[in-house]
């Protein structure tokens, strides 16, 4: 008799536990930024760069990361220390990663530290949508869908050290891809503002590009350099 009267209580406890677990696994972000860096603008800074051990990367944009973000501009980071980067999970992607996601940080290395940092900081926050292998595979295939350098070249914007208006850069990418990018600048060693990274937005299931719900803060000058690499 006593045991029986405990059942409803136990059931409620179990249901509460279940929904708490479901909540902790639920996604805590609204969209992704796909961030790509121009290698010339990483290398010509005061800090300089080192080519990866596999050699000088192509003169093209490289992936920085796929970053879960919230509509209010905030973002989660380092979400699951129990699921650290494991290179063996992406061994089939290594050669593709080396060409599309090269590291430029010194000292020269094979890229695993950069990829591991991106997984641990950002990837673990979208693990309910993309497991470790798919996080990298999906990022690679998203990059492939929009050729940023070709979009710029088609509008006469070349990595030749000249200055271009920020609006012409955004318009060229919007025209070629259909999506409005965010442009982040940095300074070369002489202090000139230059095109450093390009942000595009991806829906929360990482199935395709969307217009950005919110842009990061900060801005470039109205005219910026596009250095060679
Ligand atoms: P920084 O402060 O140099 O712009 O960014 C440093 C790092 O903070 C980035 O590489 C990235 O990991 C993270 N970060 C900066 N801004 C954003 C943002 O708007 N969204 C997300 N998800 N991460 C960001
Ligand atoms: P985030 O800015 O996303 O937090 O991560 C950038 C981190 O990765 C920094 O600690 C940076 O030193 C390291 N890193 C390694 N390779 C690269 C690279 O090629 N570009 C950038 N921006 N950071 C790199």
PDB file of C-alpha atoms and ligand atoms in Angstrom:
ATOM      1  CA  UNK A   1       0.000   0.000   0.000  1.00  0.00           C
ATOM      2  CA  UNK A   2       2.794   2.384   0.956  1.00  0.00           C
ATOM      3  CA  UNK A   3       4.885   1.397  -2.090  1.00  0.00           C
ATOM      4  CA  UNK A   4       1.975   2.010  -4.423  1.00  0.00           C
ATOM      5  CA  UNK A   5       1.409   5.548  -3.216  1.00  0.00           C
ATOM      6  CA  UNK A   6       5.038   6.362  -4.066  1.00  0.00           C
ATOM      7  CA  UNK A   7       4.621   5.595  -7.792  1.00  0.00           C
ATOM      8  CA  UNK A   8       3.165   8.946  -8.903  1.00  0.00           C
ATOM      9  CA  UNK A   9       5.917  10.755  -7.031  1.00  0.00           C
ATOM     10  CA  UNK A  10       8.611   8.595  -8.641  1.00  0.00           C
ATOM     11  CA  UNK A  11       7.050   9.173 -12.047  1.00  0.00           C
ATOM     12  CA  UNK A  12       7.143  12.945 -11.632  1.00  0.00           C
ATOM     13  CA  UNK A  13      10.758  12.755 -10.514  1.00  0.00           C
ATOM     14  CA  UNK A  14      11.674  10.673 -13.557  1.00  0.00           C
ATOM     15  CA  UNK A  15       9.835  12.982 -15.928  1.00  0.00           C
ATOM     16  CA  UNK A  16      11.539  16.022 -14.417  1.00  0.00           C
ATOM     17  CA  UNK A  17      14.939  14.376 -14.753  1.00  0.00           C
ATOM     18  CA  UNK A  18      14.136  13.470 -18.340  1.00  0.00           C
ATOM     19  CA  UNK A  19      13.152  16.986 -19.316  1.00  0.00           C
ATOM     20  CA  UNK A  20      16.191  18.440 -17.560  1.00  0.00           C
ATOM     21  CA  UNK A  21      18.430  16.102 -19.549  1.00  0.00           C
ATOM     22  CA  UNK A  22      16.623  17.042 -22.745  1.00  0.00           C
ATOM     23  CA  UNK A  23      17.110  20.715 -21.919  1.00  0.00           C
ATOM     24  CA  UNK A  24      20.831  20.341 -21.329  1.00  0.00           C
ATOM     25  CA  UNK A  25      21.219  18.669 -24.730  1.00  0.00           C
ATOM     26  CA  UNK A  26      19.026  21.227 -26.498  1.00  0.00           C
ATOM     27  CA  UNK A  27      20.734  23.797 -28.662  1.00  0.00           C
ATOM     28  CA  UNK A  28      21.540  27.111 -27.109  1.00  0.00           C
ATOM     29  CA  UNK A  29      22.042  29.070 -30.339  1.00  0.00           C
ATOM     30  CA  UNK A  30      20.012  30.399 -33.255  1.00  0.00           C
ATOM     31  CA  UNK A  31      22.339  30.322 -36.272  1.00  0.00           C
ATOM     32  CA  UNK A  32      25.995  29.937 -37.259  1.00  0.00           C
ATOM     33  CA  UNK A  33      28.607  32.305 -38.600  1.00  0.00           C
ATOM     34  CA  UNK A  34      30.810  30.706 -41.240  1.00  0.00           C
ATOM     35  CA  UNK A  35      33.997  32.736 -40.874  1.00  0.00           C
ATOM     36  CA  UNK A  36      36.719  32.761 -43.533  1.00  0.00           C
ATOM     37  CA  UNK A  37      40.062  34.521 -43.334  1.00  0.00           C
ATOM     38  CA  UNK A  38      42.215  36.115 -46.023  1.00  0.00           C
ATOM     39  CA  UNK A  39      45.710  34.663 -45.430  1.00  0.00           C
ATOM     40  CA  UNK A  40      47.494  37.758 -46.760  1.00  0.00           C
ATOM     41  CA  UNK A  41      45.858  39.841 -44.030  1.00  0.00           C
ATOM     42  CA  UNK A  42      46.865  37.428 -41.273  1.00  0.00           C
ATOM     43  CA  UNK A  43      50.464  37.321 -42.476  1.00  0.00           C
ATOM     44  CA  UNK A  44      51.222  40.999 -43.147  1.00  0.00           C
ATOM     45  CA  UNK A  45      50.383  42.081 -39.586  1.00  0.00           C
ATOM     46  CA  UNK A  46      52.857  42.921 -36.812  1.00  0.00           C
ATOM     47  CA  UNK A  47      52.488  39.422 -35.400  1.00  0.00           C
ATOM     48  CA  UNK A  48      53.246  37.759 -38.761  1.00  0.00           C
ATOM     49  CA  UNK A  49      52.449  34.149 -39.652  1.00  0.00           C
ATOM     50  CA  UNK A  50      53.955  30.749 -40.351  1.00  0.00           C
ATOM     51  CA  UNK A  51      52.908  28.446 -43.160  1.00  0.00           C
ATOM     52  CA  UNK A  52      51.597  25.063 -42.073  1.00  0.00           C
ATOM     53  CA  UNK A  53      54.003  22.119 -42.204  1.00  0.00           C
ATOM     54  CA  UNK A  54      52.235  20.998 -45.410  1.00  0.00           C
ATOM     55  CA  UNK A  55      53.405  24.137 -47.231  1.00  0.00           C
ATOM     56  CA  UNK A  56      52.153  27.547 -48.320  1.00  0.00           C
ATOM     57  CA  UNK A  57      48.352  27.572 -48.566  1.00  0.00           C
ATOM     58  CA  UNK A  58      46.621  28.542 -51.797  1.00  0.00           C
ATOM     59  CA  UNK A  59      46.010  32.220 -52.461  1.00  0.00           C
ATOM     60  CA  UNK A  60      42.391  31.871 -51.391  1.00  0.00           C
ATOM     61  CA  UNK A  61      40.155  32.403 -48.383  1.00  0.00           C
ATOM     62  CA  UNK A  62      40.597  29.761 -45.710  1.00  0.00           C
ATOM     63  CA  UNK A  63      38.125  28.641 -43.073  1.00  0.00           C
ATOM     64  CA  UNK A  64      38.462  30.089 -39.579  1.00  0.00           C
ATOM     65  CA  UNK A  65      35.431  28.424 -38.101  1.00  0.00           C
ATOM     66  CA  UNK A  66      31.728  27.680 -37.916  1.00  0.00           C
ATOM     67  CA  UNK A  67      30.458  29.505 -34.853  1.00  0.00           C
ATOM     68  CA  UNK A  68      27.076  28.976 -33.174  1.00  0.00           C
ATOM     69  CA  UNK A  69      25.571  32.359 -32.290  1.00  0.00           C
ATOM     70  CA  UNK A  70      22.418  33.783 -30.761  1.00  0.00           C
ATOM     71  CA  UNK A  71      20.050  36.319 -32.274  1.00  0.00           C
ATOM     72  CA  UNK A  72      20.889  38.774 -29.475  1.00  0.00           C
ATOM     73  CA  UNK A  73      24.550  38.768 -30.579  1.00  0.00           C
ATOM     74  CA  UNK A  74      25.819  36.675 -27.679  1.00  0.00           C
ATOM     75  CA  UNK A  75      27.252  33.214 -28.174  1.00  0.00           C
ATOM     76  CA  UNK A  76      27.971  30.052 -26.211  1.00  0.00           C
ATOM     77  CA  UNK A  77      31.528  28.720 -26.035  1.00  0.00           C
ATOM     78  CA  UNK A  78      33.391  25.690 -24.672  1.00  0.00           C
ATOM     79  CA  UNK A  79      30.166  23.786 -24.105  1.00  0.00           C
ATOM     80  CA  UNK A  80      31.295  20.214 -23.480  1.00  0.00           C
ATOM     81  CA  UNK A  81      34.674  19.318 -22.027  1.00  0.00           C
ATOM     82  CA  UNK A  82      33.603  15.661 -22.002  1.00  0.00           C
ATOM     83  CA  UNK A  83      33.719  15.601 -25.814  1.00  0.00           C
ATOM     84  CA  UNK A  84      37.183  16.960 -26.671  1.00  0.00           C
ATOM     85  CA  UNK A  85      38.628  17.135 -30.184  1.00  0.00           C
ATOM     86  CA  UNK A  86      39.683  13.716 -31.466  1.00  0.00           C
ATOM     87  CA  UNK A  87      41.722  13.838 -34.670  1.00  0.00           C
ATOM     88  CA  UNK A  88      40.939  10.180 -35.427  1.00  0.00           C
ATOM     89  CA  UNK A  89      37.306  11.161 -36.034  1.00  0.00           C
ATOM     90  CA  UNK A  90      38.241  13.322 -39.030  1.00  0.00           C
ATOM     91  CA  UNK A  91      41.084  11.304 -40.547  1.00  0.00           C
ATOM     92  CA  UNK A  92      39.115  10.991 -43.800  1.00  0.00           C
ATOM     93  CA  UNK A  93      38.965  14.793 -44.054  1.00  0.00           C
ATOM     94  CA  UNK A  94      42.635  15.577 -43.388  1.00  0.00           C
ATOM     95  CA  UNK A  95      43.780  16.459 -46.900  1.00  0.00           C
ATOM     96  CA  UNK A  96      40.680  18.542 -47.549  1.00  0.00           C
ATOM     97  CA  UNK A  97      41.170  20.268 -44.160  1.00  0.00           C
ATOM     98  CA  UNK A  98      44.791  21.053 -44.973  1.00  0.00           C
ATOM     99  CA  UNK A  99      43.834  22.878 -48.159  1.00  0.00           C
ATOM    100  CA  UNK A 100      40.621  24.583 -47.021  1.00  0.00           C
ATOM    101  CA  UNK A 101      41.289  25.188 -43.298  1.00  0.00           C
ATOM    102  CA  UNK A 102      45.027  25.967 -43.106  1.00  0.00           C
ATOM    103  CA  UNK A 103      46.549  27.338 -39.920  1.00  0.00           C
ATOM    104  CA  UNK A 104      48.837  30.355 -40.153  1.00  0.00           C
ATOM    105  CA  UNK A 105      49.800  30.556 -36.502  1.00  0.00           C
ATOM    106  CA  UNK A 106      53.465  30.267 -35.538  1.00  0.00           C
ATOM    107  CA  UNK A 107      55.282  28.045 -34.995  1.00  0.00           C
ATOM    108  CA  UNK A 108      54.570  26.106 -38.157  1.00  0.00           C
ATOM    109  CA  UNK A 109      52.390  23.072 -37.401  1.00  0.00           C
ATOM    110  CA  UNK A 110      50.017  20.547 -38.973  1.00  0.00           C
ATOM    111  CA  UNK A 111      46.751  22.358 -38.139  1.00  0.00           C
ATOM    112  CA  UNK A 112      45.387  19.971 -35.526  1.00  0.00           C
ATOM    113  CA  UNK A 113      45.741  22.604 -32.791  1.00  0.00           C
ATOM    114  CA  UNK A 114      43.660  25.143 -34.765  1.00  0.00           C
ATOM    115  CA  UNK A 115      40.983  22.594 -35.659  1.00  0.00           C
ATOM    116  CA  UNK A 116      40.936  21.277 -32.100  1.00  0.00           C
ATOM    117  CA  UNK A 117      40.533  24.790 -30.720  1.00  0.00           C
ATOM    118  CA  UNK A 118      37.601  25.445 -33.063  1.00  0.00           C
ATOM    119  CA  UNK A 119      35.889  22.185 -32.089  1.00  0.00           C
ATOM    120  CA  UNK A 120      36.429  22.642 -28.344  1.00  0.00           C
ATOM    121  CA  UNK A 121      35.371  26.312 -28.303  1.00  0.00           C
ATOM    122  CA  UNK A 122      32.596  26.394 -30.925  1.00  0.00           C
ATOM    123  CA  UNK A 123      31.856  22.884 -32.205  1.00  0.00           C
ATOM    124  CA  UNK A 124      30.917  21.522 -28.780  1.00  0.00           C
ATOM    125  CA  UNK A 125      28.151  24.133 -28.620  1.00  0.00           C
ATOM    126  CA  UNK A 126      26.390  22.690 -31.672  1.00  0.00           C
ATOM    127  CA  UNK A 127      27.011  18.990 -30.970  1.00  0.00           C
ATOM    128  CA  UNK A 128      23.251  18.383 -30.751  1.00  0.00           C
ATOM    129  CA  UNK A 129      23.134  19.210 -34.489  1.00  0.00           C
ATOM    130  CA  UNK A 130      26.579  18.214 -35.773  1.00  0.00           C
ATOM    131  CA  UNK A 131      28.824  15.536 -34.311  1.00  0.00           C
ATOM    132  CA  UNK A 132      32.579  16.035 -34.550  1.00  0.00           C
ATOM    133  CA  UNK A 133      32.964  14.524 -37.992  1.00  0.00           C
ATOM    134  CA  UNK A 134      29.955  16.341 -39.387  1.00  0.00           C
ATOM    135  CA  UNK A 135      30.973  19.664 -37.872  1.00  0.00           C
ATOM    136  CA  UNK A 136      34.111  19.653 -40.015  1.00  0.00           C
ATOM    137  CA  UNK A 137      32.590  17.950 -43.069  1.00  0.00           C
ATOM    138  CA  UNK A 138      29.649  20.385 -43.124  1.00  0.00           C
ATOM    139  CA  UNK A 139      31.899  23.417 -42.723  1.00  0.00           C
ATOM    140  CA  UNK A 140      34.012  22.243 -45.665  1.00  0.00           C
ATOM    141  CA  UNK A 141      30.990  21.741 -47.880  1.00  0.00           C
ATOM    142  CA  UNK A 142      29.458  25.104 -46.917  1.00  0.00           C
ATOM    143  CA  UNK A 143      32.704  26.839 -47.916  1.00  0.00           C
ATOM    144  CA  UNK A 144      32.502  25.074 -51.243  1.00  0.00           C
ATOM    145  CA  UNK A 145      29.024  26.440 -51.963  1.00  0.00           C
ATOM    146  CA  UNK A 146      30.121  30.077 -52.130  1.00  0.00           C
ATOM    147  CA  UNK A 147      33.406  30.995 -53.793  1.00  0.00           C
ATOM    148  CA  UNK A 148      34.265  34.307 -52.146  1.00  0.00           C
ATOM    149  CA  UNK A 149      37.402  35.017 -54.157  1.00  0.00           C
ATOM    150  CA  UNK A 150      35.617  34.370 -57.443  1.00  0.00           C
ATOM    151  CA  UNK A 151      32.748  36.614 -56.334  1.00  0.00           C
ATOM    152  CA  UNK A 152      35.202  39.438 -55.678  1.00  0.00           C
ATOM    153  CA  UNK A 153      37.204  38.857 -58.865  1.00  0.00           C
ATOM    154  CA  UNK A 154      34.024  38.947 -60.953  1.00  0.00           C
ATOM    155  CA  UNK A 155      33.514  42.486 -59.681  1.00  0.00           C
ATOM    156  CA  UNK A 156      37.112  43.475 -60.454  1.00  0.00           C
ATOM    157  CA  UNK A 157      38.204  43.212 -56.820  1.00  0.00           C
ATOM    158  CA  UNK A 158      41.587  41.488 -56.689  1.00  0.00           C
ATOM    159  CA  UNK A 159      44.105  40.704 -53.948  1.00  0.00           C
ATOM    160  CA  UNK A 160      46.697  43.124 -55.302  1.00  0.00           C
ATOM    161  CA  UNK A 161      47.307  45.518 -52.431  1.00  0.00           C
ATOM    162  CA  UNK A 162      44.920  48.141 -53.795  1.00  0.00           C
ATOM    163  CA  UNK A 163      42.110  49.802 -51.894  1.00  0.00           C
ATOM    164  CA  UNK A 164      38.473  48.995 -52.528  1.00  0.00           C
ATOM    165  CA  UNK A 165      35.335  50.456 -51.045  1.00  0.00           C
ATOM    166  CA  UNK A 166      33.762  48.347 -48.343  1.00  0.00           C
ATOM    167  CA  UNK A 167      30.391  48.680 -50.051  1.00  0.00           C
ATOM    168  CA  UNK A 168      31.754  47.343 -53.375  1.00  0.00           C
ATOM    169  CA  UNK A 169      33.105  44.273 -51.536  1.00  0.00           C
ATOM    170  CA  UNK A 170      29.776  43.585 -49.835  1.00  0.00           C
ATOM    171  CA  UNK A 171      27.836  44.169 -53.042  1.00  0.00           C
ATOM    172  CA  UNK A 172      30.067  41.797 -55.022  1.00  0.00           C
ATOM    173  CA  UNK A 173      29.479  38.963 -52.542  1.00  0.00           C
ATOM    174  CA  UNK A 174      25.751  39.649 -52.289  1.00  0.00           C
ATOM    175  CA  UNK A 175      25.475  39.640 -56.096  1.00  0.00           C
ATOM    176  CA  UNK A 176      27.320  36.353 -56.504  1.00  0.00           C
ATOM    177  CA  UNK A 177      25.904  34.465 -53.541  1.00  0.00           C
ATOM    178  CA  UNK A 178      22.580  36.094 -52.720  1.00  0.00           C
ATOM    179  CA  UNK A 179      23.674  36.763 -49.129  1.00  0.00           C
ATOM    180  CA  UNK A 180      24.910  39.892 -47.395  1.00  0.00           C
ATOM    181  CA  UNK A 181      28.289  39.270 -45.759  1.00  0.00           C
ATOM    182  CA  UNK A 182      29.897  40.896 -42.756  1.00  0.00           C
ATOM    183  CA  UNK A 183      33.438  42.128 -43.333  1.00  0.00           C
ATOM    184  CA  UNK A 184      35.989  42.294 -40.516  1.00  0.00           C
ATOM    185  CA  UNK A 185      39.164  44.316 -40.933  1.00  0.00           C
ATOM    186  CA  UNK A 186      42.540  44.314 -39.250  1.00  0.00           C
ATOM    187  CA  UNK A 187      45.638  46.430 -39.717  1.00  0.00           C
ATOM    188  CA  UNK A 188      48.779  45.587 -41.638  1.00  0.00           C
ATOM    189  CA  UNK A 189      52.161  46.323 -40.031  1.00  0.00           C
ATOM    190  CA  UNK A 190      51.947  49.939 -41.266  1.00  0.00           C
ATOM    191  CA  UNK A 191      48.505  50.414 -39.747  1.00  0.00           C
ATOM    192  CA  UNK A 192      46.424  50.307 -42.945  1.00  0.00           C
ATOM    193  CA  UNK A 193      42.926  48.858 -42.584  1.00  0.00           C
ATOM    194  CA  UNK A 194      42.505  45.731 -44.683  1.00  0.00           C
ATOM    195  CA  UNK A 195      40.026  42.956 -45.465  1.00  0.00           C
ATOM    196  CA  UNK A 196      40.690  40.249 -42.868  1.00  0.00           C
ATOM    197  CA  UNK A 197      37.626  37.991 -42.460  1.00  0.00           C
ATOM    198  CA  UNK A 198      34.292  37.481 -44.179  1.00  0.00           C
ATOM    199  CA  UNK A 199      31.248  36.232 -42.238  1.00  0.00           C
ATOM    200  CA  UNK A 200      28.259  34.515 -43.797  1.00  0.00           C
ATOM    201  CA  UNK A 201      25.304  33.118 -41.851  1.00  0.00           C
ATOM    202  CA  UNK A 202      24.015  29.551 -41.830  1.00  0.00           C
ATOM    203  CA  UNK A 203      20.733  28.269 -40.396  1.00  0.00           C
ATOM    204  CA  UNK A 204      20.708  26.443 -37.052  1.00  0.00           C
ATOM    205  CA  UNK A 205      20.605  22.986 -38.636  1.00  0.00           C
ATOM    206  CA  UNK A 206      23.614  23.886 -40.818  1.00  0.00           C
ATOM    207  CA  UNK A 207      21.691  23.023 -43.958  1.00  0.00           C
ATOM    208  CA  UNK A 208      22.273  26.252 -45.856  1.00  0.00           C
ATOM    209  CA  UNK A 209      22.982  29.963 -45.919  1.00  0.00           C
ATOM    210  CA  UNK A 210      20.580  32.568 -44.580  1.00  0.00           C
ATOM    211  CA  UNK A 211      20.616  36.348 -44.266  1.00  0.00           C
ATOM    212  CA  UNK A 212      22.316  37.178 -40.967  1.00  0.00           C
ATOM    213  CA  UNK A 213      19.872  37.767 -38.086  1.00  0.00           C
ATOM    214  CA  UNK A 214      22.506  40.002 -36.477  1.00  0.00           C
ATOM    215  CA  UNK A 215      25.967  41.187 -37.425  1.00  0.00           C
ATOM    216  CA  UNK A 216      29.017  41.250 -35.158  1.00  0.00           C
ATOM    217  CA  UNK A 217      30.064  44.621 -33.748  1.00  0.00           C
ATOM    218  CA  UNK A 218      32.813  46.806 -35.146  1.00  0.00           C
ATOM    219  CA  UNK A 219      33.411  48.190 -38.591  1.00  0.00           C
ATOM    220  CA  UNK A 220      36.042  48.780 -41.245  1.00  0.00           C
ATOM    221  CA  UNK A 221      36.805  52.104 -42.818  1.00  0.00           C
ATOM    222  CA  UNK A 222      34.834  52.898 -45.971  1.00  0.00           C
ATOM    223  CA  UNK A 223      37.879  52.037 -48.084  1.00  0.00           C
ATOM    224  CA  UNK A 224      40.095  49.046 -47.291  1.00  0.00           C
ATOM    225  CA  UNK A 225      43.093  47.236 -48.711  1.00  0.00           C
ATOM    226  CA  UNK A 226      42.993  43.766 -50.201  1.00  0.00           C
ATOM    227  CA  UNK A 227      46.587  42.523 -49.846  1.00  0.00           C
ATOM    228  CA  UNK A 228      48.169  39.872 -51.991  1.00  0.00           C
ATOM    229  CA  UNK A 229      49.189  36.491 -50.631  1.00  0.00           C
TER     230      UNK A 229
HETATM  231  P1  LIG B   1      37.978  38.732 -31.565  1.00  0.00           P
HETATM  232  O1  LIG B   1      37.747  39.244 -30.186  1.00  0.00           O
HETATM  233  O2  LIG B   1      39.419  38.652 -31.969  1.00  0.00           O
HETATM  234  O3  LIG B   1      37.085  39.335 -32.609  1.00  0.00           O
HETATM  235  O4  LIG B   1      37.487  37.224 -31.524  1.00  0.00           O
HETATM  236  C1  LIG B   1      38.135  36.251 -30.763  1.00  0.00           C
HETATM  237  C2  LIG B   1      37.356  34.988 -30.811  1.00  0.00           C
HETATM  238  O5  LIG B   1      36.109  35.155 -30.137  1.00  0.00           O
HETATM  239  C3  LIG B   1      36.939  34.522 -32.207  1.00  0.00           C
HETATM  240  O6  LIG B   1      37.929  33.833 -32.874  1.00  0.00           O
HETATM  241  C4  LIG B   1      35.779  33.651 -31.867  1.00  0.00           C
HETATM  242  O7  LIG B   1      36.214  32.439 -31.349  1.00  0.00           O
HETATM  243  C5  LIG B   1      35.094  34.426 -30.801  1.00  0.00           C
HETATM  244  N1  LIG B   1      34.119  35.381 -31.354  1.00  0.00           N
HETATM  245  C6  LIG B   1      34.310  36.714 -31.587  1.00  0.00           C
HETATM  246  N2  LIG B   1      33.191  37.272 -32.053  1.00  0.00           N
HETATM  247  C7  LIG B   1      32.262  36.290 -32.137  1.00  0.00           C
HETATM  248  C8  LIG B   1      30.897  36.261 -32.529  1.00  0.00           C
HETATM  249  O8  LIG B   1      30.283  37.264 -32.901  1.00  0.00           O
HETATM  250  N3  LIG B   1      30.274  35.058 -32.452  1.00  0.00           N
HETATM  251  C9  LIG B   1      30.904  33.949 -32.030  1.00  0.00           C
HETATM  252  N4  LIG B   1      30.198  32.805 -32.008  1.00  0.00           N
HETATM  253  N5  LIG B   1      32.174  33.939 -31.639  1.00  0.00           N
HETATM  254  C10 LIG B   1      32.845  35.084 -31.686  1.00  0.00           C
HETATM  255  P1  LIG B   2      39.103  31.944 -32.032  1.00  0.00           P
HETATM  256  O1  LIG B   2      39.611  33.287 -32.400  1.00  0.00           O
HETATM  257  O2  LIG B   2      38.128  31.253 -32.886  1.00  0.00           O
HETATM  258  O3  LIG B   2      38.922  31.754 -30.565  1.00  0.00           O
HETATM  259  O4  LIG B   2      40.381  31.062 -32.366  1.00  0.00           O
HETATM  260  C1  LIG B   2      41.528  31.500 -32.882  1.00  0.00           C
HETATM  261  C2  LIG B   2      42.596  30.716 -32.160  1.00  0.00           C
HETATM  262  O5  LIG B   2      43.201  29.804 -33.041  1.00  0.00           O
HETATM  263  C3  LIG B   2      43.644  31.618 -31.604  1.00  0.00           C
HETATM  264  O6  LIG B   2      44.094  31.090 -30.388  1.00  0.00           O
HETATM  265  C4  LIG B   2      44.721  31.522 -32.657  1.00  0.00           C
HETATM  266  O7  LIG B   2      45.972  31.724 -32.110  1.00  0.00           O
HETATM  267  C5  LIG B   2      44.555  30.107 -33.174  1.00  0.00           C
HETATM  268  N1  LIG B   2      44.876  29.966 -34.612  1.00  0.00           N
HETATM  269  C6  LIG B   2      45.621  28.984 -35.139  1.00  0.00           C
HETATM  270  N2  LIG B   2      45.715  29.149 -36.461  1.00  0.00           N
HETATM  271  C7  LIG B   2      45.033  30.256 -36.785  1.00  0.00           C
HETATM  272  C8  LIG B   2      44.768  30.910 -38.012  1.00  0.00           C
HETATM  273  O8  LIG B   2      45.200  30.540 -39.097  1.00  0.00           O
HETATM  274  N3  LIG B   2      43.984  32.024 -37.952  1.00  0.00           N
HETATM  275  C9  LIG B   2      43.469  32.483 -36.773  1.00  0.00           C
HETATM  276  N4  LIG B   2      42.705  33.581 -36.814  1.00  0.00           N
HETATM  277  N5  LIG B   2      43.700  31.878 -35.598  1.00  0.00           N
HETATM  278  C10 LIG B   2      44.477  30.772 -35.605  1.00  0.00           C
END
